[in-house]
mmCIF file of C-alpha atoms in Angstrom:
data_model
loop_
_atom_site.group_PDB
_atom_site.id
_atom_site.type_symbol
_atom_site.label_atom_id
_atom_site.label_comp_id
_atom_site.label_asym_id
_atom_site.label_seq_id
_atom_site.Cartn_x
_atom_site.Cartn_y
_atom_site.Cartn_z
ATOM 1 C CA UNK A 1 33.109 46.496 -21.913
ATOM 2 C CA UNK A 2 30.117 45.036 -20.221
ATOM 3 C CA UNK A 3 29.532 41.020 -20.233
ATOM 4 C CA UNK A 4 25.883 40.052 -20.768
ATOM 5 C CA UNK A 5 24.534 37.032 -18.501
ATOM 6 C CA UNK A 6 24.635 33.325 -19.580
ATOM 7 C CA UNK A 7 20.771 33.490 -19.032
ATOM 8 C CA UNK A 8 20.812 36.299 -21.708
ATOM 9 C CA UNK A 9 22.446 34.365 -24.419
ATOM 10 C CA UNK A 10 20.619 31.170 -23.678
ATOM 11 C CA UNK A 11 17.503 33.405 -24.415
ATOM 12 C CA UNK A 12 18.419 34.937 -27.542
ATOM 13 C CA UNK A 13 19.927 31.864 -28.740
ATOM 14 C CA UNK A 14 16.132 30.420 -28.178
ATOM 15 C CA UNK A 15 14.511 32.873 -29.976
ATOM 16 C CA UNK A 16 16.904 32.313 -32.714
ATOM 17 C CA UNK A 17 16.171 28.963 -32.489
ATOM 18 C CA UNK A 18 12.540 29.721 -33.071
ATOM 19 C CA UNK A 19 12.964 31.528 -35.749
ATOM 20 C CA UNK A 20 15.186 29.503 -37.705
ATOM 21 C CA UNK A 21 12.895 26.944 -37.164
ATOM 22 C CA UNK A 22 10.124 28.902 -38.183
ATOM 23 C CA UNK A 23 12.030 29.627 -41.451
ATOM 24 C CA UNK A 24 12.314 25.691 -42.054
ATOM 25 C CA UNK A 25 9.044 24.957 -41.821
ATOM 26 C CA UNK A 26 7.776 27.044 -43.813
ATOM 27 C CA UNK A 27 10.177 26.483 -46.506
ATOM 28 C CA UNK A 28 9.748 22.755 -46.405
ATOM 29 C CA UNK A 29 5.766 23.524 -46.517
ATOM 30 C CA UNK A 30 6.086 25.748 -49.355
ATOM 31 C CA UNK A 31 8.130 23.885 -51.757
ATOM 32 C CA UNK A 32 6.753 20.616 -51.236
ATOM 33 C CA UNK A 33 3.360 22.377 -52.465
ATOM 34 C CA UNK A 34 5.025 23.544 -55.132
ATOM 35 C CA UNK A 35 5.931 27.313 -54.629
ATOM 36 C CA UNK A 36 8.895 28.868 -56.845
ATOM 37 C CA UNK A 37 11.951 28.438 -54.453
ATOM 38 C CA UNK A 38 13.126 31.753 -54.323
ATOM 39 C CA UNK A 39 9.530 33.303 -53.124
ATOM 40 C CA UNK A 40 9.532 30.587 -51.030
ATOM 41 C CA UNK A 41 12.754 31.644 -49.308
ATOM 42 C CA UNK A 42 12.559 34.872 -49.267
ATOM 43 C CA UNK A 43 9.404 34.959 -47.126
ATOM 44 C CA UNK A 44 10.461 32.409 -45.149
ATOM 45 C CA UNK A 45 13.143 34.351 -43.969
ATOM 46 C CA UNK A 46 10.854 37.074 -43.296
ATOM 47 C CA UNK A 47 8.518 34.746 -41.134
ATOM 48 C CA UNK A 48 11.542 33.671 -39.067
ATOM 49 C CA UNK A 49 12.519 37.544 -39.015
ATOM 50 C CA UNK A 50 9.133 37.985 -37.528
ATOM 51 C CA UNK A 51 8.817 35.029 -35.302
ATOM 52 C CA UNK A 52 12.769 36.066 -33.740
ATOM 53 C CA UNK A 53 11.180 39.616 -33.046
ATOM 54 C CA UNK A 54 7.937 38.330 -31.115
ATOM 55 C CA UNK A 55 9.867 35.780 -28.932
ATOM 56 C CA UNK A 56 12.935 38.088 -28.184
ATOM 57 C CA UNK A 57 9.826 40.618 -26.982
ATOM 58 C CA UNK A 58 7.853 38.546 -25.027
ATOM 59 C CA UNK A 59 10.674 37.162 -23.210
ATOM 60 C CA UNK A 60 11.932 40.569 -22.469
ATOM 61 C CA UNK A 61 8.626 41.482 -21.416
ATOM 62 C CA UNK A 62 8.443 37.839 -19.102
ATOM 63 C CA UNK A 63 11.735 39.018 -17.249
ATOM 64 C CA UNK A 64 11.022 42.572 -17.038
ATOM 65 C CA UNK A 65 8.162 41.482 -15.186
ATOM 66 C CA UNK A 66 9.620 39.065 -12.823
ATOM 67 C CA UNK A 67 12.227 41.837 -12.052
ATOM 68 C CA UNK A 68 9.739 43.530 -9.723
#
């Protein structure tokens, strides 16, 4: 079984990070403007689905790049 680096977790745990806090802004936004809770939650979930996926890539992409 292969261990992954402690500068590996630290970055996914960032981008995890991002996301959920991605998520909680938007909720937070939504609601206090009066969107229906669930809607609300449901795509803010997806947003911090989205904004997980875009910093887990470009920090990939970052250290792929200073690999060379």
């Amino acid at each position: 079984m292969s261990q992954s680096s402690p500068r590996m977790n630290t970055s996914i745990k960032g981008n995890v990070i991002s996301g959920l806090i991605a998520l909680a802004i938007y909720v937070v936004i939504a609601l206090a403007t009066g969107d229906n809770p669930g809607a609300a939650i449901g795509v803010g979930v997806g947003l911090g689905v989205v904004v997980f996926l875009l910093s887990f890539a470009i920090s990939r992409t970052i250290r792929a790049n200073r690999a060379r």
